[in-house]
Coordinates of C-alpha atoms in Angstrom, one line a residue:
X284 CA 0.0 0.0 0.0
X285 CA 1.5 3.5 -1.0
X286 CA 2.1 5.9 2.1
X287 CA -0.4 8.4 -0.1
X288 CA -3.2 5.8 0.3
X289 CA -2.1 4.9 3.6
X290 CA -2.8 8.5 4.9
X291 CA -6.0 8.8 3.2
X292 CA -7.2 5.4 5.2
X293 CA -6.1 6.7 8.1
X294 CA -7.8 10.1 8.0
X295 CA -10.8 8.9 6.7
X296 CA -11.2 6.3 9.4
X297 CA -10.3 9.3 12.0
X298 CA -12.9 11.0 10.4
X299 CA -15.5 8.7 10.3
X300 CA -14.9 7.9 13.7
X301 CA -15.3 11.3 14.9
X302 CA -18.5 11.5 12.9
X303 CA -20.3 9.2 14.0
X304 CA -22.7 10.4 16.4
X305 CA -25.9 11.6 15.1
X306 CA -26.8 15.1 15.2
X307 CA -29.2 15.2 17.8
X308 CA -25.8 13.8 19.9
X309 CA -23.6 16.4 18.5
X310 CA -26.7 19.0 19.3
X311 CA -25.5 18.5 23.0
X312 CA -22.5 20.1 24.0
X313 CA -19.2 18.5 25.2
X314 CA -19.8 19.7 29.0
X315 CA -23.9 19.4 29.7
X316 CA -23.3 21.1 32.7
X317 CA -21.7 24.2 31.7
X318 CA -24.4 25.2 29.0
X319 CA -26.8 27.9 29.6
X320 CA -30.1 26.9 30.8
X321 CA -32.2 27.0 26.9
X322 CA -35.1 29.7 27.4
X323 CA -37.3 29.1 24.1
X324 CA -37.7 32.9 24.1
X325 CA -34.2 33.5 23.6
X326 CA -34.2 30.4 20.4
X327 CA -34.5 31.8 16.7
X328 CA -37.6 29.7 14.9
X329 CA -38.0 30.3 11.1
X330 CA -39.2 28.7 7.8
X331 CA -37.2 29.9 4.8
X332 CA -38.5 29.0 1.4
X333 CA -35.8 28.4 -1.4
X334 CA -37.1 28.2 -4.9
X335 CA -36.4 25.2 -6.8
X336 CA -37.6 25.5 -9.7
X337 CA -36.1 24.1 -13.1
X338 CA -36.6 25.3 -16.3
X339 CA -39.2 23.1 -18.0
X340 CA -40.7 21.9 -15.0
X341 CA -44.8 22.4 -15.4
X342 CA -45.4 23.8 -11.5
X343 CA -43.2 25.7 -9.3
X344 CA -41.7 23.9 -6.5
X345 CA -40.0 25.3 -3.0
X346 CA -37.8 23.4 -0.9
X347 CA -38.9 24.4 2.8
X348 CA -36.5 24.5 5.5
X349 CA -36.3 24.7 9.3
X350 CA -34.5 26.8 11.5
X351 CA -34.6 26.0 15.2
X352 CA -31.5 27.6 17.0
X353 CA -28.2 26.7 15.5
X354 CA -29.7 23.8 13.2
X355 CA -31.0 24.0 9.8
X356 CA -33.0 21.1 8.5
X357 CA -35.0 20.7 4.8
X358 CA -38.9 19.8 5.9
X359 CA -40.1 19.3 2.5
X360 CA -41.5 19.9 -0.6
X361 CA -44.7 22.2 -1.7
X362 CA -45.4 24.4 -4.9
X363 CA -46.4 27.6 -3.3
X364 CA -44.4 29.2 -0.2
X365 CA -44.9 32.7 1.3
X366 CA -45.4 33.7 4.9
X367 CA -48.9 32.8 6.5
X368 CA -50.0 35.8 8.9
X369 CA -50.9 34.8 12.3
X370 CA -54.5 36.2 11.6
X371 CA -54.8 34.0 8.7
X372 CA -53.7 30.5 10.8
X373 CA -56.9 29.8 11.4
X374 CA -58.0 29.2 7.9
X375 CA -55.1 26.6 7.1
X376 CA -55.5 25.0 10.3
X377 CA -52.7 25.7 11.9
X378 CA -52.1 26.4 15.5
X379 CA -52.9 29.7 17.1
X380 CA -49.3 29.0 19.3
X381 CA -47.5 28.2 15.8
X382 CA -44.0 30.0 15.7
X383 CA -44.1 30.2 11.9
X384 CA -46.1 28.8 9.0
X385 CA -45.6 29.3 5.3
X386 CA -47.5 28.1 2.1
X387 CA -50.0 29.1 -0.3
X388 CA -52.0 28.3 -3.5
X389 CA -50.3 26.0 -6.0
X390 CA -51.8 23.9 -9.4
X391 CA -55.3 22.6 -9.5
X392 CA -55.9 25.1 -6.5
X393 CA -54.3 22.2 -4.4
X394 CA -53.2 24.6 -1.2
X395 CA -50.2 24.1 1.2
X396 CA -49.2 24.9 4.6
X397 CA -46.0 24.2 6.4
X398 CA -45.6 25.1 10.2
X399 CA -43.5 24.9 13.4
X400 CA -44.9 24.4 16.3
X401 CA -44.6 22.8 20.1
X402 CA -46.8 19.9 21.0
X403 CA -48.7 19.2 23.9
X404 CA -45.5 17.0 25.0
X405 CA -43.0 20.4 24.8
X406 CA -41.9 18.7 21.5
X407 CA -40.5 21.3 18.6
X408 CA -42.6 19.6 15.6
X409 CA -42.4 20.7 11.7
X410 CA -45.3 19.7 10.3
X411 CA -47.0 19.3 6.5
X412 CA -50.3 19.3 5.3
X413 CA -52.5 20.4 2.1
X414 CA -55.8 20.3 0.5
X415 CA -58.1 21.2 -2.2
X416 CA -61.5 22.1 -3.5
X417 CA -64.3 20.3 -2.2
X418 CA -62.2 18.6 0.4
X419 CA -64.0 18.4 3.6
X420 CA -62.7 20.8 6.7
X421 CA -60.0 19.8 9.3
X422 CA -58.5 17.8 6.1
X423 CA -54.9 19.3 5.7
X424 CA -53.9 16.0 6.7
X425 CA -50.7 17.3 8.7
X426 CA -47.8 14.9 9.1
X427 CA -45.0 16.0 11.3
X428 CA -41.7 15.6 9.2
X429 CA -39.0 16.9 11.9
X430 CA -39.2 16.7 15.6
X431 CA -36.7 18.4 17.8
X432 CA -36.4 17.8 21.3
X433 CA -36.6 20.8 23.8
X434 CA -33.9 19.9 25.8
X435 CA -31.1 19.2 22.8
X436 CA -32.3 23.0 21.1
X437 CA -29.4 25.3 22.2
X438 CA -29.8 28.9 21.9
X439 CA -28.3 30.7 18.7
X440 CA -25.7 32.1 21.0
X441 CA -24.5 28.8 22.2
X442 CA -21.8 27.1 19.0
X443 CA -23.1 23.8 18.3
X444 CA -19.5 21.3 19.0
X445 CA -20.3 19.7 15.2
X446 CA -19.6 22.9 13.7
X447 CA -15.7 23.0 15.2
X448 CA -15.2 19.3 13.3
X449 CA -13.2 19.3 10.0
X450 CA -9.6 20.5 8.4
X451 CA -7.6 23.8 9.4
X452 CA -4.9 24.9 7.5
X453 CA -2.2 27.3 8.2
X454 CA 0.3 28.2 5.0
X455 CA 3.8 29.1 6.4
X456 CA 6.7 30.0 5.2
X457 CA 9.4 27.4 6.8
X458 CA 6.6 25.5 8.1
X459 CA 2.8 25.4 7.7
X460 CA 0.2 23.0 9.8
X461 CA -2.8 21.1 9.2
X462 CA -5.2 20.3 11.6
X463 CA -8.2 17.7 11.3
X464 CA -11.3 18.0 14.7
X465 CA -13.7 15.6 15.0
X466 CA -16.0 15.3 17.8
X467 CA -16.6 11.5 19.1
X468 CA -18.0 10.4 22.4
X469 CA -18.8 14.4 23.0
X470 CA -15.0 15.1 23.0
X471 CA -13.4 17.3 21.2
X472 CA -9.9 15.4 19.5
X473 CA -7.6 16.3 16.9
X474 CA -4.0 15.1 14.8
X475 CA -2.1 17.9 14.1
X476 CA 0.7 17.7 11.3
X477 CA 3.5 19.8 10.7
X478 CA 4.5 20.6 7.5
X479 CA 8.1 21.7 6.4
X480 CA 7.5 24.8 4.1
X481 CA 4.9 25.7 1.9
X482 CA 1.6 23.7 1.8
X483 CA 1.2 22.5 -1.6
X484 CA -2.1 24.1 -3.9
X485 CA -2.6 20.2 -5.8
X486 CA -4.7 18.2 -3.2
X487 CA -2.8 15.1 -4.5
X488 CA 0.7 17.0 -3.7
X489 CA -0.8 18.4 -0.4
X490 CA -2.0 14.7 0.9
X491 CA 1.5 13.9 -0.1
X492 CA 3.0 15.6 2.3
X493 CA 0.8 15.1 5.0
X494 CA 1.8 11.6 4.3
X495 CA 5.3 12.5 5.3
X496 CA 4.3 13.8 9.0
X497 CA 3.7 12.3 11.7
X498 CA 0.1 13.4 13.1
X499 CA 0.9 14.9 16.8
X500 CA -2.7 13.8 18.8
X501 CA -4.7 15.8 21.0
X502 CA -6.8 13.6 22.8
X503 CA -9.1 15.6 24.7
X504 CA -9.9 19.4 23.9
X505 CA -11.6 20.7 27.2
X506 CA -13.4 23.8 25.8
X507 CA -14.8 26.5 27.6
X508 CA -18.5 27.5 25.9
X509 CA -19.0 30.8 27.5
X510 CA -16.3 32.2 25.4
X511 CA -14.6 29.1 22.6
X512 CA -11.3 29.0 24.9
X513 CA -9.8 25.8 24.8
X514 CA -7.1 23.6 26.5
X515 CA -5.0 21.2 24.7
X516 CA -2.0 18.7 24.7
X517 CA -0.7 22.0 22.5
X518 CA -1.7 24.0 25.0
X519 CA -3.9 26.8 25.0
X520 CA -6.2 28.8 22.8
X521 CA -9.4 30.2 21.4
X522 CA -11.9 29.2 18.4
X523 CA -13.2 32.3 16.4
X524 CA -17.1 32.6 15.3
X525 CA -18.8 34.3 12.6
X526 CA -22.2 33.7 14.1
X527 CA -23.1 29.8 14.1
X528 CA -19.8 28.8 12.0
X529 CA -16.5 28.7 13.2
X530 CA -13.8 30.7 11.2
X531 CA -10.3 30.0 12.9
X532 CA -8.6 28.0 15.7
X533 CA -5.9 30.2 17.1
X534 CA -3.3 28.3 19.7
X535 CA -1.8 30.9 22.1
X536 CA 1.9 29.5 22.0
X537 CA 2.6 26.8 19.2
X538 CA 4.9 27.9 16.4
X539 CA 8.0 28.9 18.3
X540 CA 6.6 29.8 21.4
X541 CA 4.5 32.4 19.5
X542 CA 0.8 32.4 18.8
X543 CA -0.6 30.8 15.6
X544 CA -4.1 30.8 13.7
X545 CA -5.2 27.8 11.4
X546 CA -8.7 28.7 9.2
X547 CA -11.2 26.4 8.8
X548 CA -11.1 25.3 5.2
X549 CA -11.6 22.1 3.5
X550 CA -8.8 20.4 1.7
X551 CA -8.4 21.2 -2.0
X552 CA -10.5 24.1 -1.5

């Protein structure tokens, strides 16, 4: 087996293994205890329609998509898609409580309706439903589609640990680093490699020389939430956010005893 392939087993596998909790586990941060009691108030709940439309196609169609906190999550499929007022949720049979509820008037004056609302058992539910002309009343026929749990919905504020996972780069002059997170068993872990020089632009060339160092492991990143600092086997440092994404990992004293920042980026990118 060529060292080249050799890496690529061994970082998919390191990968893979740090991906494998669903996202409902990954919705849970690393440290239970620490997070911020969740206040529905303070949680963002939306529908956003995205037009999917192709050219040819004989009806429009919108994809419709959740947001509830820091997740996004497609619902489903309808042909018309604007915002239902709360005055007119009555008349689609929808909630009077609903957060949010899009739909509308599509072919063969077929109409749909797509809200988010909490059930009876403090359950977050995304539900579907239609109907048409001559149907009788009370038969939009909802279905729930998504169901989020109240206690795994973290404020916007609060950076979901899934969205630290993946690569970090850092292009130096006489050396440059790559880092790989994944989150496994609601642990933060990483390999960091060391790269003499440049990093390489080919992804083939890049993987290469990744090949050639040897991945220095960071078992257990202990993170502290209120503020994305961190502790390592590398020692300390802070995550940067643009809102619910994470930008940069910056390790107070690596490189020389100095400070150095790796972005988030995706190799070959």
């Amino acid at each position: 087996m060529s060292k080249y392939v050799f890496i690529v087993a061994i970082t998919t596998a390191f990968w893979w293994s740090c991906k494998s909790e669903t996202p409902a586990d990954a919705a849970v941060l690393a440290n239970p205890g620490e997070a911020p009691a969740v206040n529905l108030d303070s949680v963002v709940f939306a529908l956003i329609c995205k037009d999917i439309t192709q050219a040819g196609d004989k009806v429009k169609h919108h994809d419709v998509y959740a947001v509830v906190g820091h997740d996004t999550v497609r619902v489903g499929t309808i042909e018309s898609c604007q915002k239902i007022a709360p005055a007119d949720y009555e008349k689609y049979e929808i909630p009077a409580n609903a957060y949010e509820a899009v739909g509308g008037t599509g072919a063969d004056n077929i109409t749909y309706a797509v809200y988010l609302g909490k059930s009876p058992e403090g359950k977050i539910n995304a539900r579907i439903g239609h109907n048409y002309p001559g149907k009788k009343s009370g038969s939009f026929d909802y279905r729930s589609m998504i169901v989020f749990n109240e206690e795994d919905i973290a404020p916007a504020s609060v950076i979901n640990p899934a969205a630290m996972t993946g690569s970090y780069l850092h292009k130096g002059g006489a050396s440059s680093y790559v880092l790989y997170l994944g989150y496994n068993n609601r642990t933060l872990i990483g390999q960091l490699y060391t790269i003499k020089g440049a990093l390489p632009e080919q992804k083939d060339s890049l993987m290469t020389a990744i090949s050639n160092a040897t991945p220095e492991i960071m078992a257990d990143i202990q993170v502290d939430w209120s503020n994305l600092s961190f502790d390592s086997a590398k020692g300390p440092g802070t995550f940067k956010r643009n809102g619910n994404r994470i930008e940069s990992i910056t390790f107070s004293k690596l490189a020389n005893g100095g400070s150095l920042t790796l972005e988030k980026k995706e190799i070959g990118e």
